[in-house]
PDB file of C-alpha atoms in Angstrom:
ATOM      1  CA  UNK Q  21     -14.444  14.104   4.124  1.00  0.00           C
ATOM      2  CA  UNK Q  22     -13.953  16.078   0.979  1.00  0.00           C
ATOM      3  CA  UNK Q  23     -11.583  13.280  -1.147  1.00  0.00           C
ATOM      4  CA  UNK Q  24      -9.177  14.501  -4.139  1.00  0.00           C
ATOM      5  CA  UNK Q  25      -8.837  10.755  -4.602  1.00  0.00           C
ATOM      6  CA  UNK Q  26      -9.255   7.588  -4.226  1.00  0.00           C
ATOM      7  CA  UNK Q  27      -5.977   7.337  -2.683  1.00  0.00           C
ATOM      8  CA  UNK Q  28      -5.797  10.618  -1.359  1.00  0.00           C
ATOM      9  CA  UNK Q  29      -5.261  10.701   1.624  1.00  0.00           C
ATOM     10  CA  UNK Q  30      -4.218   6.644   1.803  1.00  0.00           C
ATOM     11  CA  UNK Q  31      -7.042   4.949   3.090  1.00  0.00           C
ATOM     12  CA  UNK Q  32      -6.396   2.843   6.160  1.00  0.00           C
ATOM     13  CA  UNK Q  33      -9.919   1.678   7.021  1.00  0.00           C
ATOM     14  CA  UNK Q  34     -12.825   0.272   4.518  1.00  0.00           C
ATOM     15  CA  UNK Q  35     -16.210  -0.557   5.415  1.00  0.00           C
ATOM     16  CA  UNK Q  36     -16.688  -4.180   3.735  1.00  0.00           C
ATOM     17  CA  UNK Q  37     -20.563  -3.874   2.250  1.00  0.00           C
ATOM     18  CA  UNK Q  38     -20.565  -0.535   4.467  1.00  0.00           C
ATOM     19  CA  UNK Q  39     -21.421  -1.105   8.480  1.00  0.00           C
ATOM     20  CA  UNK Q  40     -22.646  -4.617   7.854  1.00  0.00           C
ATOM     21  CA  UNK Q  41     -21.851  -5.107  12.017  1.00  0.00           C
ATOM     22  CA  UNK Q  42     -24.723  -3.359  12.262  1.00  0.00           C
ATOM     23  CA  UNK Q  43     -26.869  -2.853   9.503  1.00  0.00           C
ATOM     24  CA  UNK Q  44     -28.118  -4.894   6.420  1.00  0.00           C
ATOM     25  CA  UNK Q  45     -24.825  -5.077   3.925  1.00  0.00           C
ATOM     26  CA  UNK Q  46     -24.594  -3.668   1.021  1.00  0.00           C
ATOM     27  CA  UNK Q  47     -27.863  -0.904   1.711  1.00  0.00           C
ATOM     28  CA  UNK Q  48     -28.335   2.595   2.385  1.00  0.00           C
ATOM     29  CA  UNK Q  49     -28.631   2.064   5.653  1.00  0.00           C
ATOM     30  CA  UNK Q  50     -25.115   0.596   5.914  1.00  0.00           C
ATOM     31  CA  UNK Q  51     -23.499   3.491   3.492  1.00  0.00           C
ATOM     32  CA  UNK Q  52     -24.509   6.036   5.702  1.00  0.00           C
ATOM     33  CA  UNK Q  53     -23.700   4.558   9.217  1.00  0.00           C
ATOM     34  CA  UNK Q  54     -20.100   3.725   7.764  1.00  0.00           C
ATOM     35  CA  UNK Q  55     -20.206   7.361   6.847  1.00  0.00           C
ATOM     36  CA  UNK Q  56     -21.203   8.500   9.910  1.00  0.00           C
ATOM     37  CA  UNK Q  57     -17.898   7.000  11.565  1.00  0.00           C
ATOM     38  CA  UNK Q  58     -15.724   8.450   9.211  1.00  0.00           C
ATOM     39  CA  UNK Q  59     -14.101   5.802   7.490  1.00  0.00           C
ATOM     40  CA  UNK Q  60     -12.081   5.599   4.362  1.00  0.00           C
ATOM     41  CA  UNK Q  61     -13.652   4.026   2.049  1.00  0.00           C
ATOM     42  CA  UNK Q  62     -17.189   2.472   1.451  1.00  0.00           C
ATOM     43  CA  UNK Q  63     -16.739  -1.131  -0.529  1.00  0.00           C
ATOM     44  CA  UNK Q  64     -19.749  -2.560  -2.386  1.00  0.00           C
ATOM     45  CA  UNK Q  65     -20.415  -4.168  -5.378  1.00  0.00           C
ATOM     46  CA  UNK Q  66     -22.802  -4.160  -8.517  1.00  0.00           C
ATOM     47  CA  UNK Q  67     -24.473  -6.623 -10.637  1.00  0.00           C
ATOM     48  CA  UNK Q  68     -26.506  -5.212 -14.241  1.00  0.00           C
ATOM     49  CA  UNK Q  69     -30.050  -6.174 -13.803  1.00  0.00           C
ATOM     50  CA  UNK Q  70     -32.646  -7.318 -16.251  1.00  0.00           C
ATOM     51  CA  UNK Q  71     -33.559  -3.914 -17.392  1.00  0.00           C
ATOM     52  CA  UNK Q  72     -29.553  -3.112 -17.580  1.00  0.00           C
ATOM     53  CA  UNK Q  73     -29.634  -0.970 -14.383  1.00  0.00           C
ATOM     54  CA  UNK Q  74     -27.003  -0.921 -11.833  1.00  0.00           C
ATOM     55  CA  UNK Q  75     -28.036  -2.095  -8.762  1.00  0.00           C
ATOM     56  CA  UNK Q  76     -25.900  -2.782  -5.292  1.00  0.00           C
ATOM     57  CA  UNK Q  77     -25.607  -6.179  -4.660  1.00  0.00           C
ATOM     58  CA  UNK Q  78     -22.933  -8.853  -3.396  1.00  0.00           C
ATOM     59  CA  UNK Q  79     -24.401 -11.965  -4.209  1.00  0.00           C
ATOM     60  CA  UNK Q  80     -25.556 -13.556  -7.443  1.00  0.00           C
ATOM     61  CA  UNK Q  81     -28.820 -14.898  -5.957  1.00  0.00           C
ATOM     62  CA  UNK Q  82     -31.426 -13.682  -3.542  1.00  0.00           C
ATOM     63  CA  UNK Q  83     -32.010 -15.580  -0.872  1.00  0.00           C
ATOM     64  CA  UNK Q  84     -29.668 -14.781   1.660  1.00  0.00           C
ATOM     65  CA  UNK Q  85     -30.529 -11.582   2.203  1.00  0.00           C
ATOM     66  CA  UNK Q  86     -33.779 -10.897   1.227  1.00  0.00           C
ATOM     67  CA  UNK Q  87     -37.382 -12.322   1.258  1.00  0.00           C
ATOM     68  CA  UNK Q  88     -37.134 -13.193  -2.495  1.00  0.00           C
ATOM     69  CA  UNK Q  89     -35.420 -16.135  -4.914  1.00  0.00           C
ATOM     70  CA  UNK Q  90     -33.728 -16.153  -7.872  1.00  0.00           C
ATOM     71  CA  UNK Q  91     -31.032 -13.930  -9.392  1.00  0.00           C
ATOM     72  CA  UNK Q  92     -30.106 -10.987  -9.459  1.00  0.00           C
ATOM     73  CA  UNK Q  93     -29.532 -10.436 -13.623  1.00  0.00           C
ATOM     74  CA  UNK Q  94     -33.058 -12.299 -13.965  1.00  0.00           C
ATOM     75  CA  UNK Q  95     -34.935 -10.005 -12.273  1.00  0.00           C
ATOM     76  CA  UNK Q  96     -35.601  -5.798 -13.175  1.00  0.00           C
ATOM     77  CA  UNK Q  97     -35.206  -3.019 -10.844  1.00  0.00           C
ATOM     78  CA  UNK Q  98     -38.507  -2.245  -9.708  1.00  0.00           C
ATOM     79  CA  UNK Q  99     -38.965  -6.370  -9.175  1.00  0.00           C
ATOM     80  CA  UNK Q 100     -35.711  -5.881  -6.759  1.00  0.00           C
ATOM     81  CA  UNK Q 101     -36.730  -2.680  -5.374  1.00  0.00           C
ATOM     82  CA  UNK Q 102     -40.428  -4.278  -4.239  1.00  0.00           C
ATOM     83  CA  UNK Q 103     -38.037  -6.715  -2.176  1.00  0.00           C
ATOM     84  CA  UNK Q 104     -37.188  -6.667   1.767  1.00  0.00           C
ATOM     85  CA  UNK Q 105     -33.171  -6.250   1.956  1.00  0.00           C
ATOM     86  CA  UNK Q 106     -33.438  -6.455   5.791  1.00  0.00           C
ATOM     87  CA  UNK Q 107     -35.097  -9.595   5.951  1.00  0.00           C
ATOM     88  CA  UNK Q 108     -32.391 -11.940   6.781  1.00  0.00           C
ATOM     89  CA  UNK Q 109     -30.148  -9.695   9.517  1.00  0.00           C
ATOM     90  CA  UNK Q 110     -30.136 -10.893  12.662  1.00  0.00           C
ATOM     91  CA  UNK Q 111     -27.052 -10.046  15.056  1.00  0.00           C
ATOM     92  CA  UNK Q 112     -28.557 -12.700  17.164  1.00  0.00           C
ATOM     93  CA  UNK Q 113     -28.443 -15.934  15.200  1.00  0.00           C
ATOM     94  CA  UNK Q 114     -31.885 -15.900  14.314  1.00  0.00           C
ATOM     95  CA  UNK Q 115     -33.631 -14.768  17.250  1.00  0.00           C
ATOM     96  CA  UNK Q 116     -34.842 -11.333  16.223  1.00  0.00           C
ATOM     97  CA  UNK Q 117     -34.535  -9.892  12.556  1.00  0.00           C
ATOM     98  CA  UNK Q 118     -34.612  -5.806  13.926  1.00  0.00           C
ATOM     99  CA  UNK Q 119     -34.895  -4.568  10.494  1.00  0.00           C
ATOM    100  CA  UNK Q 120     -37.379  -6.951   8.758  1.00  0.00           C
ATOM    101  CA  UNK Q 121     -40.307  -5.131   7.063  1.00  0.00           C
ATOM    102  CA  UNK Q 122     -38.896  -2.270   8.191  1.00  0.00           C
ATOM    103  CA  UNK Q 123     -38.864  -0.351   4.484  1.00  0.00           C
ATOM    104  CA  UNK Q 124     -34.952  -1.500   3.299  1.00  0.00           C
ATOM    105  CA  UNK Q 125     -34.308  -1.642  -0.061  1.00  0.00           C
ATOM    106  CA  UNK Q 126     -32.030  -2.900  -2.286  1.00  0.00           C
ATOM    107  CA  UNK Q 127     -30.477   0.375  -4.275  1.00  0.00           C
ATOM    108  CA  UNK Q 128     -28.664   1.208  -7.270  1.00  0.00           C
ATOM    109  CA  UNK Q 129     -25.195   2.602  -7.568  1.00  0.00           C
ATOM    110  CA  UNK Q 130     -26.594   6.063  -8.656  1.00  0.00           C
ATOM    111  CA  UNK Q 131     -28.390   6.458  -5.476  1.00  0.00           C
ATOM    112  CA  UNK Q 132     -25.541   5.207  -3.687  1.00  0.00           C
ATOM    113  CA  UNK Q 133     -23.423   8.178  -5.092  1.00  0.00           C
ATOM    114  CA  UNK Q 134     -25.697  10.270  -4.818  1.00  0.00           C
ATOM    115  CA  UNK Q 135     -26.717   9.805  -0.562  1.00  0.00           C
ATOM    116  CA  UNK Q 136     -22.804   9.582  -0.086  1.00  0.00           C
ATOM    117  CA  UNK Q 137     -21.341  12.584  -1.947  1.00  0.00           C
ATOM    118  CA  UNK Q 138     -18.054  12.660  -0.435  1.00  0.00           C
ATOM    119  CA  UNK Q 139     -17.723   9.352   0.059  1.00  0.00           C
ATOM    120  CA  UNK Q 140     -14.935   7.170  -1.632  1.00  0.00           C
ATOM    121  CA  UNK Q 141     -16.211   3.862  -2.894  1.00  0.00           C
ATOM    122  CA  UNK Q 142     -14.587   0.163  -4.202  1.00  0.00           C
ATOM    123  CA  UNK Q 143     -17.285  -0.934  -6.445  1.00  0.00           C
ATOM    124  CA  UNK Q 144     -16.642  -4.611  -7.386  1.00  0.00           C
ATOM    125  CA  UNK Q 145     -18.740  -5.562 -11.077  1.00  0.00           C
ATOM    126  CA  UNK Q 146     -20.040  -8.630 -10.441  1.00  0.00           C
ATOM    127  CA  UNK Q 147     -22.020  -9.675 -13.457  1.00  0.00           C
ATOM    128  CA  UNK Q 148     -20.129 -11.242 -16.251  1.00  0.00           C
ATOM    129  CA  UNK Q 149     -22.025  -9.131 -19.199  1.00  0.00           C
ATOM    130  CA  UNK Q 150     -20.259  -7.236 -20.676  1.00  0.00           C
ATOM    131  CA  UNK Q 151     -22.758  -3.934 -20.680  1.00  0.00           C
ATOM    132  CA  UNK Q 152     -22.014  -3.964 -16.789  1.00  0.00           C
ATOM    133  CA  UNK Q 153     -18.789  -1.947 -17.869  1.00  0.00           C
ATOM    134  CA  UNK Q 154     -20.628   0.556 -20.265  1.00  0.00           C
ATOM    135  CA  UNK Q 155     -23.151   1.329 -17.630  1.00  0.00           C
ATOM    136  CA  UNK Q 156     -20.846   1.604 -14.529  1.00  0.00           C
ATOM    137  CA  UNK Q 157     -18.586   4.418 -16.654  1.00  0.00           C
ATOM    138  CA  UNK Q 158     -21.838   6.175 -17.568  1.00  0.00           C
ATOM    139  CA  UNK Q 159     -23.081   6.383 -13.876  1.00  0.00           C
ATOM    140  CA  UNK Q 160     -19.468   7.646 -12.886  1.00  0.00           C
ATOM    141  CA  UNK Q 161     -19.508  10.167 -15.105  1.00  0.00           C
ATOM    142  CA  UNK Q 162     -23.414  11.235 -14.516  1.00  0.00           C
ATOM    143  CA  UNK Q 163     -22.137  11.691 -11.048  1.00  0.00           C
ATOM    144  CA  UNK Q 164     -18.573  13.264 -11.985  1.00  0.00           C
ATOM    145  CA  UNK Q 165     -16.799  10.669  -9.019  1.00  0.00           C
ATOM    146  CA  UNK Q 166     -14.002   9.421 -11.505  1.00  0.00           C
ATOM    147  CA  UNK Q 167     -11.897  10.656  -8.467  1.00  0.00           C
ATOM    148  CA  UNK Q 168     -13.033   8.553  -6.008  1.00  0.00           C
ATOM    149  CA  UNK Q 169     -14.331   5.292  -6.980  1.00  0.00           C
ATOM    150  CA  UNK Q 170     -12.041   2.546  -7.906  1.00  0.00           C
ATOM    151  CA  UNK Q 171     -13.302  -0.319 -10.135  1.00  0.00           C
ATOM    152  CA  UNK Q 172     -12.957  -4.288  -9.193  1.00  0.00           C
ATOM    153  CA  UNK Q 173     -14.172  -7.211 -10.982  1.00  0.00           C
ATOM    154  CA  UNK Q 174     -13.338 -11.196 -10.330  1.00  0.00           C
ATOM    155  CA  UNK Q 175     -13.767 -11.077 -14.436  1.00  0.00           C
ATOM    156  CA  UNK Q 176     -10.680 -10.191 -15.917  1.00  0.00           C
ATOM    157  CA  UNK Q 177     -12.537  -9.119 -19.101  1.00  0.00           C
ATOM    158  CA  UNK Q 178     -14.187  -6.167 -17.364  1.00  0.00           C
ATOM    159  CA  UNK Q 179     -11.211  -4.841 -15.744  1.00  0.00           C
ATOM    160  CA  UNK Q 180      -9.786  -5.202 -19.385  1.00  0.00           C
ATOM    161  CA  UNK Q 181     -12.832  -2.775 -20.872  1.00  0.00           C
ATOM    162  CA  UNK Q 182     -12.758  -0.963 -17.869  1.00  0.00           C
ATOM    163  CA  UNK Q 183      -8.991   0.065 -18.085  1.00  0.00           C
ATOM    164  CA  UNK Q 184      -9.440   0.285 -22.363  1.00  0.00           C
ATOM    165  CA  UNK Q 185     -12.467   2.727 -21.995  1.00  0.00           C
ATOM    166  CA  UNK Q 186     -11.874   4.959 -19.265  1.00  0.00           C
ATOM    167  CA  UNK Q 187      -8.195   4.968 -17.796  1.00  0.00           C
ATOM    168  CA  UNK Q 188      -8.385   7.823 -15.966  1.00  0.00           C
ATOM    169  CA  UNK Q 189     -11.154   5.681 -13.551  1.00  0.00           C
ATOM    170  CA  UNK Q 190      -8.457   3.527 -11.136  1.00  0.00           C
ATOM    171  CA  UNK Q 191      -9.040  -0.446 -11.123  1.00  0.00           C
ATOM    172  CA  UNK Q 192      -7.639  -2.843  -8.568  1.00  0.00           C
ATOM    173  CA  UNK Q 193      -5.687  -5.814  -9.912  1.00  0.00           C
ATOM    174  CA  UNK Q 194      -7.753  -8.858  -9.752  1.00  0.00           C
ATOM    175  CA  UNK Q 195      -6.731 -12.355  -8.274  1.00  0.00           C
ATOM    176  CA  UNK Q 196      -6.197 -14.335 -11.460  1.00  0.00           C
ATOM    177  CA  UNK Q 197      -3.608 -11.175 -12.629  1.00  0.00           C
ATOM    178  CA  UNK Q 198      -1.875 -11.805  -9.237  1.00  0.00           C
ATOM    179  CA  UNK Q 199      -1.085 -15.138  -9.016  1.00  0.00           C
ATOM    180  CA  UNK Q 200       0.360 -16.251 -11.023  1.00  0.00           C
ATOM    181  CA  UNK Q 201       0.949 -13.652 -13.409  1.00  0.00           C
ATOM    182  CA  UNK Q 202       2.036 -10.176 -11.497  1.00  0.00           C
ATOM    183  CA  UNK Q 203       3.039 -11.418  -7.805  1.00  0.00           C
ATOM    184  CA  UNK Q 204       5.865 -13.943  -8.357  1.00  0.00           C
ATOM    185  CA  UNK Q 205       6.564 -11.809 -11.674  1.00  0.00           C
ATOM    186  CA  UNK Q 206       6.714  -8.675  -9.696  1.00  0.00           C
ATOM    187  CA  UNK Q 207       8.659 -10.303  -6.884  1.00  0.00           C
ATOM    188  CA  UNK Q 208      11.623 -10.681  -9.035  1.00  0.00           C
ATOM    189  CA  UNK Q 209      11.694  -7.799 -10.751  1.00  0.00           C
ATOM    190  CA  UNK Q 210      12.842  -4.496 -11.022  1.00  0.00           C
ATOM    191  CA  UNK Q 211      10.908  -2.850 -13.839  1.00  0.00           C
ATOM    192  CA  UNK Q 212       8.044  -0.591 -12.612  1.00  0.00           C
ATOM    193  CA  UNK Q 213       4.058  -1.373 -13.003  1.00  0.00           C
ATOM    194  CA  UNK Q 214       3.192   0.378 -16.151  1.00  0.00           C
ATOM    195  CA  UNK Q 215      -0.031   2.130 -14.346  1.00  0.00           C
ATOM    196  CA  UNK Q 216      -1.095   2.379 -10.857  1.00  0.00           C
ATOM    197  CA  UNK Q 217      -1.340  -0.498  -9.257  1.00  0.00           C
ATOM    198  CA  UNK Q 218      -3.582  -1.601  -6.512  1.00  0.00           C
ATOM    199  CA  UNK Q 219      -3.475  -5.326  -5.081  1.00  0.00           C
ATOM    200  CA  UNK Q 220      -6.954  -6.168  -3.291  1.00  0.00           C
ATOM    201  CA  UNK Q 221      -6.148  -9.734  -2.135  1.00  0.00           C
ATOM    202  CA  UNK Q 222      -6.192 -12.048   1.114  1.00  0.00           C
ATOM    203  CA  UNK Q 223      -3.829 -13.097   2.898  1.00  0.00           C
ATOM    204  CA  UNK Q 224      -3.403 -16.686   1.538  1.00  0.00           C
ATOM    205  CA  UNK Q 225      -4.503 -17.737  -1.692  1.00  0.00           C
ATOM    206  CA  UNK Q 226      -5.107 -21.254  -0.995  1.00  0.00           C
ATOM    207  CA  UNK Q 227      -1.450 -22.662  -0.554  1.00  0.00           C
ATOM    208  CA  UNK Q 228       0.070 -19.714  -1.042  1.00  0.00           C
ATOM    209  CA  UNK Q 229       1.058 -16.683   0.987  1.00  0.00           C
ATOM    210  CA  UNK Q 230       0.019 -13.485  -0.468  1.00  0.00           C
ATOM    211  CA  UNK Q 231       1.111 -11.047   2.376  1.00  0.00           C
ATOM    212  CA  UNK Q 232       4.692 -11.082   3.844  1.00  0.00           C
ATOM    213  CA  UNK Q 233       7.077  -8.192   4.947  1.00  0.00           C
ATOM    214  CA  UNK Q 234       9.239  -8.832   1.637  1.00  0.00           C
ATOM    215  CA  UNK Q 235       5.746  -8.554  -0.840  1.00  0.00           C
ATOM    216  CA  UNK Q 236       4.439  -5.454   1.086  1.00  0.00           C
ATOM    217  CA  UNK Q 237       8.464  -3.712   0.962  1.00  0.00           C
ATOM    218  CA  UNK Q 238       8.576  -4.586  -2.849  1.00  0.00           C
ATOM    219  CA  UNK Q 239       5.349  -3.682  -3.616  1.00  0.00           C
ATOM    220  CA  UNK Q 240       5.548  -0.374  -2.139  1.00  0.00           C
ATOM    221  CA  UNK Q 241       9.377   0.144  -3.742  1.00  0.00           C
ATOM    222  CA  UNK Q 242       7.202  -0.468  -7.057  1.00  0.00           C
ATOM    223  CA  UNK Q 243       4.455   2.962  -5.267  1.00  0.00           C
ATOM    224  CA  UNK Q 244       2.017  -0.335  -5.244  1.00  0.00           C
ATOM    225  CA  UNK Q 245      -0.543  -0.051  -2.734  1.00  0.00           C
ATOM    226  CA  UNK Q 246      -1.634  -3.092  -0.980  1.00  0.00           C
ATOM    227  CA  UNK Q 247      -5.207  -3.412   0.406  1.00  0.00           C
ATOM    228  CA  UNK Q 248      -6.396  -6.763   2.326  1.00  0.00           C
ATOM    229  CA  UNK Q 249      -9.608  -8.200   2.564  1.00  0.00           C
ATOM    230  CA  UNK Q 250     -11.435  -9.613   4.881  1.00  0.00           C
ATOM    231  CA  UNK Q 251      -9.984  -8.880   8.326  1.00  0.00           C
ATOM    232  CA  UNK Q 252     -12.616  -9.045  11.492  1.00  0.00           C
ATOM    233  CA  UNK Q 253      -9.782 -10.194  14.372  1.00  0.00           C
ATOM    234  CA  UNK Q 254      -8.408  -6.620  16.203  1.00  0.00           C
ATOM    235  CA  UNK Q 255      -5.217  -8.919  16.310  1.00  0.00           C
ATOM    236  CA  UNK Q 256      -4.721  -9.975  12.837  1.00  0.00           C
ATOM    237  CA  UNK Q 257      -5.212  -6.048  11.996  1.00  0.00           C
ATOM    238  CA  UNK Q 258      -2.448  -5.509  14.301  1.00  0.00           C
ATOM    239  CA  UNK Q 259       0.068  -7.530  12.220  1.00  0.00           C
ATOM    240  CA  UNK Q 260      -0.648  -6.985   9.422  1.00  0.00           C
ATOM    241  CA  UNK Q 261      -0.575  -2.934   9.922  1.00  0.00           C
ATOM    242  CA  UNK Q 262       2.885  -3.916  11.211  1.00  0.00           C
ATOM    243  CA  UNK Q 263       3.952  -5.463   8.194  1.00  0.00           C
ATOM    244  CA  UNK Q 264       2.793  -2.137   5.936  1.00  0.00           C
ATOM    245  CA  UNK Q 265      -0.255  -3.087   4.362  1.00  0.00           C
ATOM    246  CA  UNK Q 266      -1.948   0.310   3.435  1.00  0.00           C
ATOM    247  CA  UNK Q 267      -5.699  -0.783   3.762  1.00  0.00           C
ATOM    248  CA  UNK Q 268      -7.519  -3.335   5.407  1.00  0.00           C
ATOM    249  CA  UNK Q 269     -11.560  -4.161   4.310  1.00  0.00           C
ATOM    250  CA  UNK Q 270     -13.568  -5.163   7.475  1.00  0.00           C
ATOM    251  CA  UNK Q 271     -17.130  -5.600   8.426  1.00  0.00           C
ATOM    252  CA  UNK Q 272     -16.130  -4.247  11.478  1.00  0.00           C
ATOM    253  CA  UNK Q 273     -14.893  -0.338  10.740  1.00  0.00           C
ATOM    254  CA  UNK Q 274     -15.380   0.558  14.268  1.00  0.00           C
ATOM    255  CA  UNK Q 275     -13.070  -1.935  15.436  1.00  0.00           C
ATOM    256  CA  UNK Q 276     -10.721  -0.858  12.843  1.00  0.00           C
ATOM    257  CA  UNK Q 277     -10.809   2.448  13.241  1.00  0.00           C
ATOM    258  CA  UNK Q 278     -10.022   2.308  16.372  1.00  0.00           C
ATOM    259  CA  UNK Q 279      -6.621  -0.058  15.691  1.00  0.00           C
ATOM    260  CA  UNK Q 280      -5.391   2.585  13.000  1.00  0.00           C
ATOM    261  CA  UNK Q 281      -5.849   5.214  15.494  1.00  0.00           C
ATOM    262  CA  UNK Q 282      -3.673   3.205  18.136  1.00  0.00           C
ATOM    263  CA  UNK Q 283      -0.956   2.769  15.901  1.00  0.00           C
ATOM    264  CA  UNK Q 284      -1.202   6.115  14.724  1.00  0.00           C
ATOM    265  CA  UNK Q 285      -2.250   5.433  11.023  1.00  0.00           C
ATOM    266  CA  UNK Q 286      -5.082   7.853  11.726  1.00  0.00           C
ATOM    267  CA  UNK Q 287      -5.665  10.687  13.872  1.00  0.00           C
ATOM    268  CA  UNK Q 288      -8.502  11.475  16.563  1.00  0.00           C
ATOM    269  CA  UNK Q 289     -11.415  13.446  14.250  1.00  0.00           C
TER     270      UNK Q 289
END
């Protein structure tokens, strides 16, 4: 799959932490199976290490997923890299662990780019310092995938720097911006979104319900697009196809995949 853009052709399926069904999220391993199937969109995300490197990570601390403890930002790259990232998956609920001390490795967002080449990613920034930004625009550009990454962040102050320094790299609207501030603003208005807009969001936010019929038609009457995260039931990606969300994030892209092709969102490869 040879991208223009990140939104070119719309993507309809994206691998949540890659194919972490089936392999270790969030690793090589996973990029490249999701790959493999031909999906949309690889999402991941990135925290700044000790040493100010990028590495792939979702979580702020260790354990989880690997054999060691601590955080992330505390620790350098080569301390990560000496660490098992397959330690903890099981597909069993603990009764084997297929890809312990099996050689995965946490990796860095370079050599993330680099294994996937024509690969479009969602790259969440996770740490709150604010080098994260500086870096993440200088391994972009090193790799020349302004095209097809889009930047996320939780903290509203990197999508600020992120947006400020390097506009022509998309960015995804993050949750405090859409509630309150853009989607019962937007709702009742007519005036356009001064730059592309793309709402990565659930489908409740606590209390309130973030995808109807009337968001998705006024979102896309403002050329929004609307991308939903976390959906795992075939059923629940059946509605809310229905209702015209663009993109739904799953851990299960095979599953996915194979609803978009039933309702003719994609076609047979």
């Amino acid at each position: 799959m040879n991208s223009t853009s990140f939104l070119n052709p719309m993507p309809r399926v994206v691998a949540h932490r890659g194919d972490s069904a089936n392999f270790p999220e969030n690793t090589l391993d996973a990029f490249l199976s999701a790959a493999k199937l031909k999906i949309d969109v690889i999402e991941t995300d990135v925290h700044l290490t000790k040493d100010k490197k990028l590495v792939i990570w979702h979580d702020p601390t260790l354990e989880r997923n690997t054999n060691g403890k601590g955080t992330i930002e505390s620790h350098t790259l080569d301390e990560l890299k000496k660490l098992d990232a397959g330690y903890t998956f099981t597909k069993d609920g603990g009764k084997t662990f297929p890809f312990r001390a099996k050689g995965v490795r946490m990796c860095t967002l370079d050599e993330a780019l680099k294994a996937c080449p024509d690969e479009r990613f969602n790259i969440d920034l996770k740490s709150k310092e604010p080098e994260i930004v500086d870096e993440f625009i200088s391994i972009i550009r090193q790799n020349h995938a302004e095209n097809r990454v889009c930047g996320a962040s939780f903290h509203l102050s990197n999508l600020k720097k992120l947006r400020k320094k390097a506009p022509d790299i998309l960015t995804s609207i993050t949750t405090v911006e859409v509630i309150p501030k853009v989607l019962f603003r937007a709702l009742y208005s007519n005036k356009p979104f001064k730059r592309k807009t793309i709402f990565q969001v659930p489908v409740e936010q606590g209390p309130i319900k973030v995808i109807t019929k009337d968001f998705v038609e006024k979102m896309h009457k403002k050329d929004a697009v609307i991308m939903v995260w976390t959906i795992n039931d075939e059923d629940e990606m059946e509605r809310l196809f229905s209702l015209g969300v663009d993109t739904i994030m799953t851990d299960n892209p095979r599953l996915l995949i194979k609803v978009a092709k039933k309702m003719g969102l994609r076609t047979e490869e």
